PDB file of C-alpha atoms and ligand atoms in Angstrom:
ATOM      1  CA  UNK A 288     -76.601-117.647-208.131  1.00  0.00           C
ATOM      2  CA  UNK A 289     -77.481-114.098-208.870  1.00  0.00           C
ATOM      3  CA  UNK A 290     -80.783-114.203-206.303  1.00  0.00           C
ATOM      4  CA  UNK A 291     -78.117-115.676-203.715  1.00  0.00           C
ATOM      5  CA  UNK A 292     -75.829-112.640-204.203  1.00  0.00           C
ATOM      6  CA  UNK A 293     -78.440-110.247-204.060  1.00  0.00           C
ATOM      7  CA  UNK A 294     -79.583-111.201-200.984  1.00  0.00           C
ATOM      8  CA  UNK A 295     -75.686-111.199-199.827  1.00  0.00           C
ATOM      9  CA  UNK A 296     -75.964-108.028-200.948  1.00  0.00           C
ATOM     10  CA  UNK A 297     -79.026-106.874-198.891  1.00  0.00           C
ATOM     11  CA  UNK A 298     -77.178-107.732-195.816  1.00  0.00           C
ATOM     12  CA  UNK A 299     -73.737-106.233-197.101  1.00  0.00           C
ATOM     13  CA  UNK A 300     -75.646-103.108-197.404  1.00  0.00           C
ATOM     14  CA  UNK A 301     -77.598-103.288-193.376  1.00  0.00           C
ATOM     15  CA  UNK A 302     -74.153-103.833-192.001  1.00  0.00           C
ATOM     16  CA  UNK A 303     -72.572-100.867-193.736  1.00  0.00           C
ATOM     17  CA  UNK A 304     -75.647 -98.789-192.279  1.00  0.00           C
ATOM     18  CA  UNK A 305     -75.126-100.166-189.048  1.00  0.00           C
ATOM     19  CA  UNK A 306     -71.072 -99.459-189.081  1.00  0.00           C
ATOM     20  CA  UNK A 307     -72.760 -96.402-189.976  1.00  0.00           C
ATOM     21  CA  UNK A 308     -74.848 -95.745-187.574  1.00  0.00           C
ATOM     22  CA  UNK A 309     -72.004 -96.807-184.733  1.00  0.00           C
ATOM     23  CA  UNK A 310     -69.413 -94.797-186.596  1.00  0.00           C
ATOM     24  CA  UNK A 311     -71.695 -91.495-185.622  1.00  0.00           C
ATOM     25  CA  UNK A 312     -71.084 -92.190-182.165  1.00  0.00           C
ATOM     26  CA  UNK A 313     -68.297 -92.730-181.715  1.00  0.00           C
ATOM     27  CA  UNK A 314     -66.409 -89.988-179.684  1.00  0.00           C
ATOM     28  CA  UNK A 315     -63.912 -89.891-176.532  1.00  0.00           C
ATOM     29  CA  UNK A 316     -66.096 -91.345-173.776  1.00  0.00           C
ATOM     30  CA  UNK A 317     -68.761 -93.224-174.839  1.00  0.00           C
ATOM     31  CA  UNK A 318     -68.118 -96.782-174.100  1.00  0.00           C
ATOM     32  CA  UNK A 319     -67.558-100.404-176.484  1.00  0.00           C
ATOM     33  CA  UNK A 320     -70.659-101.861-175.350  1.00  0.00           C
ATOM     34  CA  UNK A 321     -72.906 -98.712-175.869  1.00  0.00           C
ATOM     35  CA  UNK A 322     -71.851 -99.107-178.916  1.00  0.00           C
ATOM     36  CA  UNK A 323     -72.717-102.220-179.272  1.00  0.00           C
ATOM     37  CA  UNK A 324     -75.752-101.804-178.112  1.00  0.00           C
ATOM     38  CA  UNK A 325     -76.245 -99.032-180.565  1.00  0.00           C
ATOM     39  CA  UNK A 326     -75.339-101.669-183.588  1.00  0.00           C
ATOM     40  CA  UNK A 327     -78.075-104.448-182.378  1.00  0.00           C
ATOM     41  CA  UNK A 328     -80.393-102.029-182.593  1.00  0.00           C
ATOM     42  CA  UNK A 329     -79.843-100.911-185.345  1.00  0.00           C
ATOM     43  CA  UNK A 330     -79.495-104.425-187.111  1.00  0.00           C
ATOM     44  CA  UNK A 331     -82.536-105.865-185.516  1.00  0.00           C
ATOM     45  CA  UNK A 332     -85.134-102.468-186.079  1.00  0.00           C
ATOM     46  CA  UNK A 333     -83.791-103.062-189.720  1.00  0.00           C
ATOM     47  CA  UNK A 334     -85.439-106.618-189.541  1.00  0.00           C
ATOM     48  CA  UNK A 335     -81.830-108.608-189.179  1.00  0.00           C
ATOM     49  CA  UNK A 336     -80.150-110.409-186.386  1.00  0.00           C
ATOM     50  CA  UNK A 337     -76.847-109.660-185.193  1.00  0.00           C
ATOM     51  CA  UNK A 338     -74.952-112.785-186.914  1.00  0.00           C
ATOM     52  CA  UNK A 339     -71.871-112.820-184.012  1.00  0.00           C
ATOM     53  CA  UNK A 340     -74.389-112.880-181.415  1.00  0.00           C
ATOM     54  CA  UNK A 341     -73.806-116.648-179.824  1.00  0.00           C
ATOM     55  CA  UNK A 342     -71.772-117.917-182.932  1.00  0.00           C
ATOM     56  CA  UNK A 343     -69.666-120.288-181.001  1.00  0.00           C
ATOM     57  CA  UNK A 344     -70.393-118.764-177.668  1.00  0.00           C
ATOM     58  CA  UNK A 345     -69.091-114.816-178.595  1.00  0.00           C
ATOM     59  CA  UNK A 346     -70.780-112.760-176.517  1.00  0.00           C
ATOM     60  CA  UNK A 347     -72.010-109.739-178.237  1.00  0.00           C
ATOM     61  CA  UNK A 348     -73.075-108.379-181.396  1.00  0.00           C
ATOM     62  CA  UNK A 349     -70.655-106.280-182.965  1.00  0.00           C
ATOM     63  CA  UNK A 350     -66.626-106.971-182.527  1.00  0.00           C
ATOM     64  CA  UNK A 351     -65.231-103.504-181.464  1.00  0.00           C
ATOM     65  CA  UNK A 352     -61.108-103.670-181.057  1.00  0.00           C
ATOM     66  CA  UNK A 353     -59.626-100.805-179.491  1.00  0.00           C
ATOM     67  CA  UNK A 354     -56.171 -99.729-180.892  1.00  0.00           C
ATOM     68  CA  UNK A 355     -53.708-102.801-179.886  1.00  0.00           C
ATOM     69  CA  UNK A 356     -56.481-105.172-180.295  1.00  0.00           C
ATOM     70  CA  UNK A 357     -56.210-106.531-183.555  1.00  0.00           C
ATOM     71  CA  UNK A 358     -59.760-108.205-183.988  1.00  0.00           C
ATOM     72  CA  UNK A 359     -62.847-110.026-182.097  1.00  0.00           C
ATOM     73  CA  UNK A 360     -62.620-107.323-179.185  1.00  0.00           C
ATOM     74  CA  UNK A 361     -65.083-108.280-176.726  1.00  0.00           C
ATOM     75  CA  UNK A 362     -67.592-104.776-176.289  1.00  0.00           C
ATOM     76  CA  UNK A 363     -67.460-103.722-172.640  1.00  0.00           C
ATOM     77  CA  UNK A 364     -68.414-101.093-170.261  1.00  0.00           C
ATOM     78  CA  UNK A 365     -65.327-100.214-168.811  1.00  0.00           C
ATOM     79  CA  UNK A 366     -63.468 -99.787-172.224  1.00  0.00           C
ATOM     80  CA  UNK A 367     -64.112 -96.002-172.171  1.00  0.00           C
ATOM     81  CA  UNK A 368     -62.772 -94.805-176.164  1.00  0.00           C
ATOM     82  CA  UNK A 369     -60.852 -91.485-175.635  1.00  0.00           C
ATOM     83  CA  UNK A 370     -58.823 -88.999-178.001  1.00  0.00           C
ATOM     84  CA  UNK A 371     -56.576 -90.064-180.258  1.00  0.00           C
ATOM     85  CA  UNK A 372     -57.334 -94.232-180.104  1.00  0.00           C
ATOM     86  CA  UNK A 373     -58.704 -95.861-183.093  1.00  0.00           C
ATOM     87  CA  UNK A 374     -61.773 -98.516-183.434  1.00  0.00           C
ATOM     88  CA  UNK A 375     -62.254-101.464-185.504  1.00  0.00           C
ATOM     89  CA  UNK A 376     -65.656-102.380-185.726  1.00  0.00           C
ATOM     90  CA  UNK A 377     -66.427-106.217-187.298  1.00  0.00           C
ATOM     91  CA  UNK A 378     -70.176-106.247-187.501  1.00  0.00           C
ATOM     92  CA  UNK A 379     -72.636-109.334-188.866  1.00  0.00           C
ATOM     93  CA  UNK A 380     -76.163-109.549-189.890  1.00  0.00           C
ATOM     94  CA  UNK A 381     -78.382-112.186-190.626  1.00  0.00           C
ATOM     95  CA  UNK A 382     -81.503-111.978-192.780  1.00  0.00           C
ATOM     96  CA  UNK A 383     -83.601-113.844-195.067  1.00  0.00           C
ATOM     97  CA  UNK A 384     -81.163-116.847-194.858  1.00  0.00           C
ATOM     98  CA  UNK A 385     -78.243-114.647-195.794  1.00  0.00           C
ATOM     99  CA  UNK A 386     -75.385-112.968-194.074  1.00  0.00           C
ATOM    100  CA  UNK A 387     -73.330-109.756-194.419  1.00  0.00           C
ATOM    101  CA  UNK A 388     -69.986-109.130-192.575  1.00  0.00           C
ATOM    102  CA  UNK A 389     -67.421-106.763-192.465  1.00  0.00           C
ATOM    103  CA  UNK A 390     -65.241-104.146-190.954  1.00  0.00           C
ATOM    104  CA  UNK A 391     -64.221-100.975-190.765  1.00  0.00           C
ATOM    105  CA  UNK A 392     -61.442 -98.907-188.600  1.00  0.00           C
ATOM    106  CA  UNK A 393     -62.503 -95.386-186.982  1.00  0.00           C
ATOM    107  CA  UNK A 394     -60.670 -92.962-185.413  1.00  0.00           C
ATOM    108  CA  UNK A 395     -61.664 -90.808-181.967  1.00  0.00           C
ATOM    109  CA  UNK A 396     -61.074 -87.570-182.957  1.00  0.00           C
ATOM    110  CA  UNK A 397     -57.815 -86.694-183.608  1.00  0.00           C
ATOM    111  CA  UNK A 398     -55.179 -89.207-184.338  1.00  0.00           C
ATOM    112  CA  UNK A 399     -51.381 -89.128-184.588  1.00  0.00           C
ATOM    113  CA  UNK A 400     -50.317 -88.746-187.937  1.00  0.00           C
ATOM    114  CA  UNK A 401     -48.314 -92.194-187.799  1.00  0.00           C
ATOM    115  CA  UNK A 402     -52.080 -93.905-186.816  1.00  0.00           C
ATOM    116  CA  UNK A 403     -53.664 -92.071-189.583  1.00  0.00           C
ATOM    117  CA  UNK A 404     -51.180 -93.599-192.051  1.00  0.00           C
ATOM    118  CA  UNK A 405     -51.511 -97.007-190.694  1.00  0.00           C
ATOM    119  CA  UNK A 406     -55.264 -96.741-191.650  1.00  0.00           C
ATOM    120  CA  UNK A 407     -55.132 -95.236-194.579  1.00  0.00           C
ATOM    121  CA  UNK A 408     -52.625 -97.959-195.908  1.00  0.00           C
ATOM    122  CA  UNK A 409     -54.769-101.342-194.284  1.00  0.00           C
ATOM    123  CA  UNK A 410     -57.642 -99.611-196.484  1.00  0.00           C
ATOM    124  CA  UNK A 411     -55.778 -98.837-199.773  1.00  0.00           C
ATOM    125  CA  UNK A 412     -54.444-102.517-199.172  1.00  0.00           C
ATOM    126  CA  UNK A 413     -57.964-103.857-199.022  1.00  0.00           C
ATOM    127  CA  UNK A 414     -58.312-102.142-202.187  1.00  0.00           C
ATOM    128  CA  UNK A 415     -55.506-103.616-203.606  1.00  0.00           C
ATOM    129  CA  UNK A 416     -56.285-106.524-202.936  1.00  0.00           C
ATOM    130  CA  UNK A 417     -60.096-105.976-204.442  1.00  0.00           C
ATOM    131  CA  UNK A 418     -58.120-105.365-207.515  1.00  0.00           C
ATOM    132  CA  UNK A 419     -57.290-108.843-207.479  1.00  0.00           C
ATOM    133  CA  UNK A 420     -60.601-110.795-207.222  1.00  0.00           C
ATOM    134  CA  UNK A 421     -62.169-111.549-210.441  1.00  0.00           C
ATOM    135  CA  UNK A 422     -62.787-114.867-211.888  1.00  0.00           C
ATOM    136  CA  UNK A 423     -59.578-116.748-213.299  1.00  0.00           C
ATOM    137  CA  UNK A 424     -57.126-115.291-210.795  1.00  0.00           C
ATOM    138  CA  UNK A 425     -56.125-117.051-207.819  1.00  0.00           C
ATOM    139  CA  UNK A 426     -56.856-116.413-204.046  1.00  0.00           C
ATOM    140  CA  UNK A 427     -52.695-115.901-203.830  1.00  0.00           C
ATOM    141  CA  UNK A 428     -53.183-112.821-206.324  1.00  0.00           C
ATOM    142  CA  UNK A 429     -55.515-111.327-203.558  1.00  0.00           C
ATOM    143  CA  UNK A 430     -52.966-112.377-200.919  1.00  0.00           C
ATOM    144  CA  UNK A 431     -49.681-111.083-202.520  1.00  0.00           C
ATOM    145  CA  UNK A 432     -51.706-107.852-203.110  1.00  0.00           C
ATOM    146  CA  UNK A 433     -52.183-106.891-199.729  1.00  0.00           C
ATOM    147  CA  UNK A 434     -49.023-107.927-198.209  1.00  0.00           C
ATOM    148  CA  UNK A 435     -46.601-106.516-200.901  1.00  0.00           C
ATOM    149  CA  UNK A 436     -48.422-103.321-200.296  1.00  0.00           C
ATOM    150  CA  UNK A 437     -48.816-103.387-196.597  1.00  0.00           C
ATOM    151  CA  UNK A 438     -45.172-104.630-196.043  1.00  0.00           C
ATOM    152  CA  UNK A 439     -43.979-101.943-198.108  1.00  0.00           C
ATOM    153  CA  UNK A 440     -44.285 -99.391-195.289  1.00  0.00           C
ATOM    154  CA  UNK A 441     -42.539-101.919-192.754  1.00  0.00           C
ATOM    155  CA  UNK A 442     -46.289-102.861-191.663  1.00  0.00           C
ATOM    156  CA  UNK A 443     -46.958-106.381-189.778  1.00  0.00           C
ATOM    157  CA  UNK A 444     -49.260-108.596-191.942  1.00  0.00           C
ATOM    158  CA  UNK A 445     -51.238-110.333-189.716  1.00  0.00           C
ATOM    159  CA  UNK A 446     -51.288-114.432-190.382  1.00  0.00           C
ATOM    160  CA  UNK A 447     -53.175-115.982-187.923  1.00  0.00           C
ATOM    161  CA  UNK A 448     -56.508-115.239-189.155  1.00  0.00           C
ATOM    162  CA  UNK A 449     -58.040-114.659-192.307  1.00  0.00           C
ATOM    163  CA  UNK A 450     -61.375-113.722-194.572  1.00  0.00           C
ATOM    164  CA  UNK A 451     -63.731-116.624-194.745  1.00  0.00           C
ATOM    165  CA  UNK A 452     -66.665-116.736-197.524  1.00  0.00           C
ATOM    166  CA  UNK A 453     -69.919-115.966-197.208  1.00  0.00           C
ATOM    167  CA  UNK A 454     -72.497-117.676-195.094  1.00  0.00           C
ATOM    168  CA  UNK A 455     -70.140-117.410-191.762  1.00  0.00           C
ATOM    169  CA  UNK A 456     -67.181-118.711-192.276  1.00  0.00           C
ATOM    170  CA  UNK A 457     -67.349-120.590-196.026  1.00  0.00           C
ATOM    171  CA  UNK A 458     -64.095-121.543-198.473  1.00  0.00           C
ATOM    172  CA  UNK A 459     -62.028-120.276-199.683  1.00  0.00           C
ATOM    173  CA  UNK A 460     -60.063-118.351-196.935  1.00  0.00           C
ATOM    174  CA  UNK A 461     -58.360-115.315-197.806  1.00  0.00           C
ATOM    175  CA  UNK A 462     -55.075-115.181-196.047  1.00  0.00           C
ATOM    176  CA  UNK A 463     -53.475-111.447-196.173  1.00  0.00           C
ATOM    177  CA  UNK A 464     -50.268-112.899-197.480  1.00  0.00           C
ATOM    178  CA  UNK A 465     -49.327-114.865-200.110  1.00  0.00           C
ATOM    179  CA  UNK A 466     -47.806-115.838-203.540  1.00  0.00           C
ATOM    180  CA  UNK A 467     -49.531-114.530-207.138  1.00  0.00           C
ATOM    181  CA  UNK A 468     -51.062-117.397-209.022  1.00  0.00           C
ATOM    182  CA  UNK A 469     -51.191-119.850-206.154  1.00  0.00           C
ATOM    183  CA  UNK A 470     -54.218-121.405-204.021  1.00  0.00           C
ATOM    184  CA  UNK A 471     -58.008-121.902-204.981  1.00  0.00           C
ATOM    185  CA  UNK A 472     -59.332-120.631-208.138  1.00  0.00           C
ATOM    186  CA  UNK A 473     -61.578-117.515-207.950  1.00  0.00           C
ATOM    187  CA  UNK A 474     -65.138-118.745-210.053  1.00  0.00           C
ATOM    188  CA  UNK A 475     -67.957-116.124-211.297  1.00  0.00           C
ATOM    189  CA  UNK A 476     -70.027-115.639-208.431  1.00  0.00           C
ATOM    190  CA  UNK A 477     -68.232-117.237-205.667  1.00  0.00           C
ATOM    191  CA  UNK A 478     -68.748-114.555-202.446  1.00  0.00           C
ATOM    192  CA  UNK A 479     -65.361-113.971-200.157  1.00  0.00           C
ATOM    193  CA  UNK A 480     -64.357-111.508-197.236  1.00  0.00           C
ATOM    194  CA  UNK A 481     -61.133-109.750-198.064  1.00  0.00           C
ATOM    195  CA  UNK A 482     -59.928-108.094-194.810  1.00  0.00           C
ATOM    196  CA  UNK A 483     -56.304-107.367-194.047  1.00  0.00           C
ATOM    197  CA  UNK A 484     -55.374-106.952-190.399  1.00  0.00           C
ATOM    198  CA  UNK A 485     -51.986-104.919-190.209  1.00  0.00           C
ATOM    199  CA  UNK A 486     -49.859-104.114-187.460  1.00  0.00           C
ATOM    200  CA  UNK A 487     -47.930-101.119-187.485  1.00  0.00           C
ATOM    201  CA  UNK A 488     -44.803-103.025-185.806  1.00  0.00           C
ATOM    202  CA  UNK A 489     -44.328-106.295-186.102  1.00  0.00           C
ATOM    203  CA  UNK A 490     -47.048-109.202-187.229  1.00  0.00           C
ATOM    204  CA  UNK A 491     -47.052-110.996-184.128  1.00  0.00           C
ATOM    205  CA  UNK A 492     -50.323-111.342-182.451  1.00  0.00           C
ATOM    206  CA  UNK A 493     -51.298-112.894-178.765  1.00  0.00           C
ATOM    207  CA  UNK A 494     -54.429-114.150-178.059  1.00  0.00           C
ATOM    208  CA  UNK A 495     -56.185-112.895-174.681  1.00  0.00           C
ATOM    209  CA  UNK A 496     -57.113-115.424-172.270  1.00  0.00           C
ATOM    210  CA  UNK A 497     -60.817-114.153-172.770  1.00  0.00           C
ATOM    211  CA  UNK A 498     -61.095-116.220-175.649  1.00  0.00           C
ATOM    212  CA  UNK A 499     -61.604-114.228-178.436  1.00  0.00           C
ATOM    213  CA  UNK A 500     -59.495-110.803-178.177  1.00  0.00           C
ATOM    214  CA  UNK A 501     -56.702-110.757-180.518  1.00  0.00           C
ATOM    215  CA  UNK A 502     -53.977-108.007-179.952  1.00  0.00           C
ATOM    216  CA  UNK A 503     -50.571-107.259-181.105  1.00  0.00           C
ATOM    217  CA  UNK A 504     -47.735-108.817-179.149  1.00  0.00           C
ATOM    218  CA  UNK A 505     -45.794-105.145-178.976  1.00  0.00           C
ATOM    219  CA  UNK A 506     -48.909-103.471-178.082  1.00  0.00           C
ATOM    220  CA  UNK A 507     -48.598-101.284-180.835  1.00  0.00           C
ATOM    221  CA  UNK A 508     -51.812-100.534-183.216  1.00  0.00           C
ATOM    222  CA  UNK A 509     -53.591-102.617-185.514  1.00  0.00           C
ATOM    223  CA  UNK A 510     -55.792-101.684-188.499  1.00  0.00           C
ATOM    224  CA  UNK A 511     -58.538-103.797-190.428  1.00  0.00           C
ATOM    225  CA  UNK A 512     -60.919-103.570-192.847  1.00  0.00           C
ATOM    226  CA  UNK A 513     -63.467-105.954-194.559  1.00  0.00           C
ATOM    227  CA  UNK A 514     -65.487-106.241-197.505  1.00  0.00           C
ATOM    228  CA  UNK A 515     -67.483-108.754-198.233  1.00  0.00           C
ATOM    229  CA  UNK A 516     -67.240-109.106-202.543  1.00  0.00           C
ATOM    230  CA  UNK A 517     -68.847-111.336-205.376  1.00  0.00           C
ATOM    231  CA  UNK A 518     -66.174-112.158-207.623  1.00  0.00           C
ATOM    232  CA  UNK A 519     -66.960-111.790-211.395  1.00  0.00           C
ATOM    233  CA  UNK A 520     -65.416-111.973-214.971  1.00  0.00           C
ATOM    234  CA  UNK A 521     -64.731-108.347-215.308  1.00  0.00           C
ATOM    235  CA  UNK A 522     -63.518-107.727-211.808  1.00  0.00           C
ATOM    236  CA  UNK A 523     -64.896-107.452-208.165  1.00  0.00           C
ATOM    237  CA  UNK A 524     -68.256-106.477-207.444  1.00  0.00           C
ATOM    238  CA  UNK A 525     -67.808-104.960-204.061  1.00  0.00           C
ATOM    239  CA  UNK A 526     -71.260-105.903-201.832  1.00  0.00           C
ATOM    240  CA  UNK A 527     -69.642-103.449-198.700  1.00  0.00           C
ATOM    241  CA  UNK A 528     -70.475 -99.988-199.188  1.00  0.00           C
ATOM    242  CA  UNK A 529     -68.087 -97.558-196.804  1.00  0.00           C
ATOM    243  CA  UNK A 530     -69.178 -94.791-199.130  1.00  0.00           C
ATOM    244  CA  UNK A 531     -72.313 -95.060-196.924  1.00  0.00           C
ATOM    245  CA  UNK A 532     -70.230 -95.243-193.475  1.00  0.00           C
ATOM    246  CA  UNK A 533     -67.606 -92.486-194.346  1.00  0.00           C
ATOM    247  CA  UNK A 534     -70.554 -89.666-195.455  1.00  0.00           C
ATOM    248  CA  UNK A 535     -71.956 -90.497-192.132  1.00  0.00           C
ATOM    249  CA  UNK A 536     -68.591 -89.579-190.022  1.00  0.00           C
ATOM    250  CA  UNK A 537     -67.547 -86.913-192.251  1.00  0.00           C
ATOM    251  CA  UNK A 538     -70.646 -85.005-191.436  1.00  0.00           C
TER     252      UNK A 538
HETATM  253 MG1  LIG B 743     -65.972-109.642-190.237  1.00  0.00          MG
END
């Protein structure tokens, strides 16, 4: 209900703060786990909890995946970040019963103009695929959005994981890849996380014996961005705000 989504949409906004707040700091050697520290601060001075923290064991607050690491990158101190790689950041809150989650990709300082385009295409294909979720359509309209325009640039679409709804890890999943006008229903009001993991070679991905890191299997990049969005009759009403994350590195 609408209270439900506001409150979704209270913790949408903390975590776009709090990618925010990271996304100011990061620069060539400051470390993954300062940076994580820097998040849980952030999400618990703000009156939150970090909603990764112990969720089936992880270890840490914020996800931070440095360039061949897809997703679920454990934070650490001897990941130094130096020119030139690029960050995904997956952050979680949890607040007045409620969750927020999503993701955004950051470059450290300058990046190859190949990188660049990888990110710039995972995010217009999260937009895409935005497009897509209003109430009537099907979670395959979504799907076929992002890969079509991912794929179109020779991109790997990653298919091992995918978004999960609101309230960690709800229905429907949102897999990156797809057919139009096949899978679940989208309904007015139902809450999803659209976030497309792309690889710039190929979309196979091998999971680390730590448990959670995911990385490409050529070692080459990987980009991914997530919003977290209500889906309604006239189209999607994003809850994510990077408007808020990409003043703050622009600066
Ligand atoms: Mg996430």
């Amino acid at each position: 209900n609408e209270e439900e989504i506001e409150l979704l949409r209270e913790n949408n906004l903390l975590v776009s703060r709090t990618l925010a707040e990271v996304g100011r700091h990061i620069r060539p050697g400051v470390t993954t786990k300062e940076l994580d520290r820097i998040g849980e601060e952030f999400i618990r001075s703000h009156g939150a909890v970090p909603a990764f923290l112990g969720y089936q064991g992880y270890p840490a607050s914020l996800c931070i995946s440095v360039n061949e690491q897809v997703v679920h990158g454990i934070p650490s101190t001897s990941q130094v970040l130096k020119e030139g790689d690029i960050v995904s950041v997956d952050c979680g809150t949890f607040m007045k019963g409620f969750v927020g989650d999503s993701a955004y990709t950051f470059a450290v300082g300058a990046v190859s103009d190949e990188v660049k385009q990888l990110m710039e295409v995972t995010k217009e294909a999260l937009y895409k695929g935005t497009a897509q979720a209003r109430a009537g359509n099907r979670v395959g309209d979504i799907s076929a959005a992002v890969q079509e325009y991912a794929e179109k640039f020779g991109y790997g679409v990653v298919r091992e994981l995918e978004g999960l709804g609101q309230k960690m890890h709800e229905d429907p999943g949102v897999p990156n890849y797809g057919a139009r006008g096949r899978g679940p229903l989208l309904r007015e009001g139902m809450v999803i996380c659209i976030e497309p993991m792309i690889n710039m070679g190929t979309r196979a991905v091998v999971f680390e014996p730590d448990g959670w890191t995911v990385r490409t299997r050529d070692r080459k990049p990987a980009a991914h961005y997530e919003f977290a969005v209500a889906v309604r009759k006239g189209g999607a009403d994003v809850l994510t705000d990077f408007s808020i994350i990409e003043e703050a590195i622009n600066k």
